[in-house]
XYZ file of C-alpha atoms in Angstrom:
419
model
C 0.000 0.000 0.000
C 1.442 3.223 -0.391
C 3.028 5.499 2.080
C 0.772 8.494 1.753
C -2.496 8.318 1.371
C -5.391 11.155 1.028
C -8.144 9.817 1.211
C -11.476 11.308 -0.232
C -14.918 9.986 -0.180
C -16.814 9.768 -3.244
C -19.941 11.376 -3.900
C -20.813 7.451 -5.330
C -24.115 7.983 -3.056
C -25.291 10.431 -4.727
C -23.894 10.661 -8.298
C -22.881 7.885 -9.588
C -25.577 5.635 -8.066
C -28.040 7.672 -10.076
C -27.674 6.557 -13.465
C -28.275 3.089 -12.319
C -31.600 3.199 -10.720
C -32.925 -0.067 -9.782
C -34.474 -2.031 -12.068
C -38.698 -1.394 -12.213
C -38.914 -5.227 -12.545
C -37.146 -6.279 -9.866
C -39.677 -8.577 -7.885
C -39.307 -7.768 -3.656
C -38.285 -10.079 -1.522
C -41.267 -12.688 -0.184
C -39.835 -13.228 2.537
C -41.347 -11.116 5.815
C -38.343 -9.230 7.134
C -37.747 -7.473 10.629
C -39.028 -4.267 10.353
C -37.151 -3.075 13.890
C -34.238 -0.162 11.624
C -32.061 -2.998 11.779
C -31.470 -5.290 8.935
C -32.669 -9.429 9.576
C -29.382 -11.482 8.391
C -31.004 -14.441 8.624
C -34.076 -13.176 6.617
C -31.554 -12.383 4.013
C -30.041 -15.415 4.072
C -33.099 -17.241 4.010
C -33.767 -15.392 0.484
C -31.117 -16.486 -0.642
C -31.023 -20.259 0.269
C -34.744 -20.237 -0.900
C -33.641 -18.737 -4.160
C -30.859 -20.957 -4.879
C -32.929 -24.369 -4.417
C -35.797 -23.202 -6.893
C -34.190 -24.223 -9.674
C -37.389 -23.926 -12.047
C -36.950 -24.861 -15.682
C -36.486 -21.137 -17.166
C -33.464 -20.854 -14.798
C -32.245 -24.197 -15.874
C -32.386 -23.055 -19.118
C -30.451 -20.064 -18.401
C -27.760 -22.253 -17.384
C -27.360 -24.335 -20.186
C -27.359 -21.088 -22.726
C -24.301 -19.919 -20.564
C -22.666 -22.947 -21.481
C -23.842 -23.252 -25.001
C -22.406 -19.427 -25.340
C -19.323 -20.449 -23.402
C -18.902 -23.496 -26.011
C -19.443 -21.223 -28.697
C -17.032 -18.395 -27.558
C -14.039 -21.275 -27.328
C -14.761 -22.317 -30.657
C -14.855 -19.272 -32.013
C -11.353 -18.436 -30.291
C -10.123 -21.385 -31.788
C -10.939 -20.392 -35.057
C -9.852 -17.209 -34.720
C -6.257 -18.416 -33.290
C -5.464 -20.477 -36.311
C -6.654 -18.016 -38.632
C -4.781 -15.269 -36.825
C -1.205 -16.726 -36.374
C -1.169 -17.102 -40.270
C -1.703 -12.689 -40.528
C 0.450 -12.365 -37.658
C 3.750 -13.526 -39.780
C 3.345 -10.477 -41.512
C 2.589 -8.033 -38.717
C 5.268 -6.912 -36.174
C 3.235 -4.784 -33.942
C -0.232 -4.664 -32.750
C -3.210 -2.732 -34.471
C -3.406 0.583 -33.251
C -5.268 3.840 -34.616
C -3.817 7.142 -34.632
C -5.654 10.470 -34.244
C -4.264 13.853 -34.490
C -6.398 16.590 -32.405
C -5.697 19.982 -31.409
C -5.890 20.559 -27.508
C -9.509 22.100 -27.013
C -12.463 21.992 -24.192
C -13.523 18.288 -24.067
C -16.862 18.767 -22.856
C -18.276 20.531 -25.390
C -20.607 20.354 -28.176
C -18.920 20.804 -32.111
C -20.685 23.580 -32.911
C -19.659 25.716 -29.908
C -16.226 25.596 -29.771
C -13.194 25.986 -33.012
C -10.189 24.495 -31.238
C -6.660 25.568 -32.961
C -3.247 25.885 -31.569
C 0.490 25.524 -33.228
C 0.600 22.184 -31.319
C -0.663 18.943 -32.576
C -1.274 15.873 -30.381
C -1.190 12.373 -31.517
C -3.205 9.799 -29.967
C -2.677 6.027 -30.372
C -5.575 3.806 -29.168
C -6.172 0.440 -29.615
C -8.015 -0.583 -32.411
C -10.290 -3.641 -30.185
C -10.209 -4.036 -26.619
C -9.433 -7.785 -26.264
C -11.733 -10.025 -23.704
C -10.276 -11.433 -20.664
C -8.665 -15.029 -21.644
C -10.848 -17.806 -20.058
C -9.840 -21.320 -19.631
C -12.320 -23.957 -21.095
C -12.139 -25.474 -17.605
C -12.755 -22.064 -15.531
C -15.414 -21.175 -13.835
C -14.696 -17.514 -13.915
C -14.975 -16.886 -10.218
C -12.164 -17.434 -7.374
C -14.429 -20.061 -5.559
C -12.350 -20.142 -2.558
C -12.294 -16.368 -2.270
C -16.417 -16.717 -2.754
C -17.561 -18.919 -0.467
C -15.154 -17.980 2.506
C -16.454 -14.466 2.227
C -20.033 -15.719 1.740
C -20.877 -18.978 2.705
C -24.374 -18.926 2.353
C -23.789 -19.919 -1.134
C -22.738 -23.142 -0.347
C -24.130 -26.196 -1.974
C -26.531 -27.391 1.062
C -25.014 -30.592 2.136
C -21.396 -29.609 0.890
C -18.540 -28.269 2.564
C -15.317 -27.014 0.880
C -14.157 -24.714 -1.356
C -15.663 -25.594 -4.793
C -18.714 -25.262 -6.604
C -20.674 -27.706 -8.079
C -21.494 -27.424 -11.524
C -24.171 -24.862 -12.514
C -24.047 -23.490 -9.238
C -22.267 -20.570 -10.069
C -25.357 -19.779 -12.941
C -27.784 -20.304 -9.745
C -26.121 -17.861 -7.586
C -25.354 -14.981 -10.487
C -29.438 -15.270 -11.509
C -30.298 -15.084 -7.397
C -27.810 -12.141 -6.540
C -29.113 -10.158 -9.807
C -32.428 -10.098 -8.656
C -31.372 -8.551 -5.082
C -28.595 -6.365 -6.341
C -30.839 -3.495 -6.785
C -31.781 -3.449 -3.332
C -28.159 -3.491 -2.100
C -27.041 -0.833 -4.510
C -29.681 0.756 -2.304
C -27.789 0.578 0.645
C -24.240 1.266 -0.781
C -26.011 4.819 -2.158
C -27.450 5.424 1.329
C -24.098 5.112 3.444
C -21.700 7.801 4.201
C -17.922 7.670 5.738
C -18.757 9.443 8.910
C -15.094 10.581 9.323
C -13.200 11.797 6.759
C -10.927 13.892 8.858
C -8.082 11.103 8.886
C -5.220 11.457 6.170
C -4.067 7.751 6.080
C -6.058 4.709 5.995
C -7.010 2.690 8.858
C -7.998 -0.740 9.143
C -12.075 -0.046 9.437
C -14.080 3.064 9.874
C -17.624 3.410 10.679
C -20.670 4.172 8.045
C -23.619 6.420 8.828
C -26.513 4.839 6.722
C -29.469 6.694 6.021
C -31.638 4.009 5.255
C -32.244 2.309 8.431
C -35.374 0.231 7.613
C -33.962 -1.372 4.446
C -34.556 -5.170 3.978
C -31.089 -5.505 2.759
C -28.170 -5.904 4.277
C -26.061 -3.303 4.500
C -22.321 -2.663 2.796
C -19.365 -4.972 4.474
C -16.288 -3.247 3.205
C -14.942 0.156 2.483
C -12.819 0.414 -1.083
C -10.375 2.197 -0.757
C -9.651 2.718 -4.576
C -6.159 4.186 -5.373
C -4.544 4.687 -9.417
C -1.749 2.127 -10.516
C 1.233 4.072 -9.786
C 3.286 5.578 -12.239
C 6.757 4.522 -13.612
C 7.744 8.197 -12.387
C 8.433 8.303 -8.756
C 6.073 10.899 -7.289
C 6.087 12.868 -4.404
C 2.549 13.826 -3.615
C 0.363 12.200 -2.071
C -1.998 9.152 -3.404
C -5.653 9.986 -4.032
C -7.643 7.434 -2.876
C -11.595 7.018 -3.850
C -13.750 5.561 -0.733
C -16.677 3.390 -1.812
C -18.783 1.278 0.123
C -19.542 -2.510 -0.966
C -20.394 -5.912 -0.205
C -17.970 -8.122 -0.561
C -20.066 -11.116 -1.601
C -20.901 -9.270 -4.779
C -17.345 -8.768 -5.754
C -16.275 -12.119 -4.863
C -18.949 -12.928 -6.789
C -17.156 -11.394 -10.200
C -14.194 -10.340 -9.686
C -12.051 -13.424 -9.589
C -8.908 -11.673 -9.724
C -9.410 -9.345 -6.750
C -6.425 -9.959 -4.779
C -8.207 -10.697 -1.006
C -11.657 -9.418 0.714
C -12.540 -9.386 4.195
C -15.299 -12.367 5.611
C -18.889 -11.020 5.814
C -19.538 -10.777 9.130
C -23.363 -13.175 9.922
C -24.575 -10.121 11.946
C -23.762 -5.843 10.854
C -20.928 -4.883 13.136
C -23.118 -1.543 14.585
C -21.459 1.138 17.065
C -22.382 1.469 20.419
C -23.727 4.779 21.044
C -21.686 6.696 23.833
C -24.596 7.946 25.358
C -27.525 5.285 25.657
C -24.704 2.433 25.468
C -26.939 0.300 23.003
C -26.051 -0.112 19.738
C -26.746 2.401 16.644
C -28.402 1.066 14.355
C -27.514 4.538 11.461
C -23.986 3.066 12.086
C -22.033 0.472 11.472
C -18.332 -0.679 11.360
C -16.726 -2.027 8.417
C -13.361 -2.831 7.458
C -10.878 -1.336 4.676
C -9.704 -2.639 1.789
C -6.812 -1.276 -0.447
C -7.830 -1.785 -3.985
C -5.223 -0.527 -6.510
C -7.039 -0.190 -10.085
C -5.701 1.562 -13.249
C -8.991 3.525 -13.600
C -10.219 4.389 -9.792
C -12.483 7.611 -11.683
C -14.574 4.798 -13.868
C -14.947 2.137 -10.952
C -18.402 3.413 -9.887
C -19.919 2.744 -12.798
C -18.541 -0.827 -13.000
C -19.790 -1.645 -9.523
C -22.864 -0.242 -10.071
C -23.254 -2.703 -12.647
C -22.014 -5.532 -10.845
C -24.895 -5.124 -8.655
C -27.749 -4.221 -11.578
C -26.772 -6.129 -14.567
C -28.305 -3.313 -16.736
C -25.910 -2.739 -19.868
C -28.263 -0.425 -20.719
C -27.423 2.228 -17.991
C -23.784 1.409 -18.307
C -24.169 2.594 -21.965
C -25.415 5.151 -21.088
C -22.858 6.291 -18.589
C -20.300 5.716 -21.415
C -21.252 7.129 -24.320
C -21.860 10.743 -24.718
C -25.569 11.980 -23.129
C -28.033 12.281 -25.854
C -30.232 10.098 -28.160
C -27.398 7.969 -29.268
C -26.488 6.205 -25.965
C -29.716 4.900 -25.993
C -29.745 2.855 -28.654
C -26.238 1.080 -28.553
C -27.620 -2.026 -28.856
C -30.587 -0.936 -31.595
C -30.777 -2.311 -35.164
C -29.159 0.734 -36.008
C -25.629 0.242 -37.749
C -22.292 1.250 -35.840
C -21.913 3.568 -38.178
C -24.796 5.393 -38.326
C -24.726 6.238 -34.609
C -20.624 7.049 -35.632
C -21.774 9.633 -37.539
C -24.504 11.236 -35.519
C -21.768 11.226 -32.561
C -19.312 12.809 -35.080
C -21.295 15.716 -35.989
C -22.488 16.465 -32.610
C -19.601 16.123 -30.651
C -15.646 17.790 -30.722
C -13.264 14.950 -31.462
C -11.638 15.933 -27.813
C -14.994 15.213 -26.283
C -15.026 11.935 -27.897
C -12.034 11.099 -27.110
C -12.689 11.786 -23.162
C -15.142 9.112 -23.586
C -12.989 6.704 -25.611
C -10.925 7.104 -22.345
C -13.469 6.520 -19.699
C -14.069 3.092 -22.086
C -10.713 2.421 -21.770
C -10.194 2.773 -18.020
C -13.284 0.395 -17.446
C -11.825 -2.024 -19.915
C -8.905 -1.734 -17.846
C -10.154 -2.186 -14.459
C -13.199 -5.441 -15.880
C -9.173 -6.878 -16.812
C -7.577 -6.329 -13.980
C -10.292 -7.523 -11.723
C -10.805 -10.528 -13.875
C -13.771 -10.148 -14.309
C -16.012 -12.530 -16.552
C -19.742 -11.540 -17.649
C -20.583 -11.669 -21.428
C -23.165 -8.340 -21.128
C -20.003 -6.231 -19.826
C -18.030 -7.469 -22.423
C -20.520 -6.444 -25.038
C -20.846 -3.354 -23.995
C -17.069 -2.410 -23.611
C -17.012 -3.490 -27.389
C -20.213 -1.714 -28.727
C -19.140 1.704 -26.841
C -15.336 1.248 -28.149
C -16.444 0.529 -32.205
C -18.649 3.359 -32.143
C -16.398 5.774 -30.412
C -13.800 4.416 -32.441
C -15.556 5.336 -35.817
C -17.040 8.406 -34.643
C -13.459 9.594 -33.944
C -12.306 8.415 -37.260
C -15.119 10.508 -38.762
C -14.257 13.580 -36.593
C -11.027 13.870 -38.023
C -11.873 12.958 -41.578
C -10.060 9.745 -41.664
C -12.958 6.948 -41.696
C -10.054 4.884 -44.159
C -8.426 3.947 -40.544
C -10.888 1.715 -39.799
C -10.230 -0.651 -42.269
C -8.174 -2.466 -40.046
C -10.810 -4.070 -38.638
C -11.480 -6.235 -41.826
C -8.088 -8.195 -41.648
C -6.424 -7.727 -37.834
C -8.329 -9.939 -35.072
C -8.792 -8.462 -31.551
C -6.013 -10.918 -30.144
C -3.345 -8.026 -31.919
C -5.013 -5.343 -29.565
C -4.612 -7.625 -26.155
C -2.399 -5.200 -24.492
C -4.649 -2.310 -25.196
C -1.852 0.544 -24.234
C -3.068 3.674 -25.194
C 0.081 6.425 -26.101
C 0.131 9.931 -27.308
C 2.671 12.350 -28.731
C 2.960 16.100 -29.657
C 4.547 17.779 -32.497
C 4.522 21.490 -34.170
C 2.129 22.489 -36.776
């Protein structure tokens, strides 16, 4: 961890909670919970058990899609690997796209702004952001990590540390339907002091939401940027977020260690009345070094709703066109639209905020096919809409004959020069 830490809460609660409402469909819990401002663990827990052995025939069939699309995925990889090591003995270095742009405002729309200076910059981005490699024998989840943090999902009538086939499915289909609720709780809790300058092993949360039927979060992120090759001398931001840690255990299968969940919420003692607060509870902190901590929040969030559609959203530039990423519309039809409404620095802002997500879904190892189609989708349009800013649609002709194995390091680099 590093030395020096500043840490800085996030206004996560607030902000970036709100373009990821919960979803209007989700179905509330049957279960009768305690309805006393403090949460019923063992009501929760009970959802979940009861969840996890009705295996009904639409969920079955869920399961066996994932498979079939897992099958098809490694076949198609296959393919692709033969076919590709045949162009790579004629390519030396890995498909990138290079855009020129003046320095400008990157928040702006074209038609308000006519950036020029003497000093061009050159961008080089990847031309595909590769998927995470996953073994044909892989579940895609660390399965120790996930059931010593969370237990409850546990095979009943197993003990251990793996899952039994199609479990994993079971779990993913349960936890979607009650993410919403504890996405709830993450947006209603607050660091209650933010006075310290270095991390300590747990601080206490002020939750607004006393009477929630969720649980509430069970760690405190402390997100902090991969450092630099550069040695630095200031001091490390770090981003605060509150979580539960069986949702990224659930996921993230490269996340380096969580905390247990604790069976009951670890709640102050008020100094006064000596009983125990229910607004506030203890949790500890985890040091979570990511290469994008400003585009974290919007992963999480969708860890917890499963809606690509918000996470489009977030990513693409507001207006009509981030709502129909995944329309019948062509890629480059929305291209265009983005192109003519947009400066090519504001695209590329959002090009960036792709990449940093890409980034951190890598680093975190984290496998889900509806992330991974929406990292693509945003990238090829913002991709072509670039292209189109700067007059120079030819680029993307790459993407006939270079597969997106020749992108797998995804480094992006710029350069200046004189006009």
């Amino acid at each position: 961890m590093p030395p020096a830490l500043q840490p800085r809460q996030t206004r996560h609660a607030r902000e970036n909670a709100a373009p990821f409402p919960a979803s209007s469909s989700a179905q509330k819990p049957s279960t009768t919970f305690t309805k006393s401002h403090q949460y019923s663990s063992s009501s929760f827990h009970d959802r979940l058990r009861a969840g996890l052995r009705d295996r009904d025939p639409e969920r079955a069939k869920r399961v066996k899609a994932a498979r079939e699309r897992k099958a098809t995925r490694k076949a198609a990889k296959d393919a692709a690997g033969k076919d590709g090591k045949a162009k790579k003995k004629n390519r030396t270095k890995p498909a990138m796209l290079e855009f020129d742009l003046p320095p400008g405002p990157a928040d702006v729309d074209a038609e308000e702004t006519a950036a020029s200076s003497s000093k061009i910059r050159s961008f080089h981005l990847p031309r595909f952001l590769a998927r995470r490699d996953i073994a044909e024998d892989e579940l895609g989840v660390n399965a120790e990590l996930l059931l010593s943090v969370a237990p409850e999902f546990a095979s009943e009538g197993t003990e251990g540390t793996t899952l039994e086939p199609g479990q994993l499915a079971y779990i993913r289909d349960v936890m979607k339907e009650l993410g919403p609720g504890l996405l709830r709780t993450v947006a209603s809790a607050s660091v209650e002091d933010m006075s310290k300058t270095t991390l300590v092993p747990d601080m206490v949360l002020r939750l607004n939401d006393q009477g929630s039927d969720y649980p509430p979060p069970t760690v405190l992120l402390a997100v902090y940027r991969t450092p630099s090759t550069s040695p630095s001398t200031t001091a490390t931001q770090v981003v605060l977020l509150p979580a539960h840690t069986n949702v990224l255990a659930l996921y993230c299968s490269r996340i380096p260690t969580l905390p247990p969940t604790p069976p009951v919420p670890a709640h102050v003692v008020d100094s006064e009345s000596g009983t125990l607060d229910p607004s506030r509870v203890r949790v500890p902190v985890q040091p979570l070094r990511l290469p994008s901590p400003s585009t974290f929040p919007q992963l999480l969030s969708f860890l917890y709703t499963k809606r690509a559609d918000n996470l489009s959203k977030a990513l693409l530039p507001p207006g009509p066109m981030s709502a129909t990423v995944n329309a019948a519309s062509s890629t480059r039809a929305q291209a265009t639209l983005l192109a003519q409404t947009y400066t090519s620095q504001a695209l590329l802002k959002h090009a960036m905020d792709v990449h940093g997500l890409w980034s951190n879904a890598t680093v975190l190892g984290i496998d889900d096919d509806p992330l991974w189609e929406v990292i693509e989708n945003t990238w090829e349009i913002l991709m072509w809409s670039l292209a189109l800013s700067v007059g120079r649609p030819g680029i993307m002709a790459v993407s006939e004959d270079v597969p997106p194995e020749a992108s797998a390091d995804g480094k992006v680099g710029q350069s200046s020069r004189g006009e």
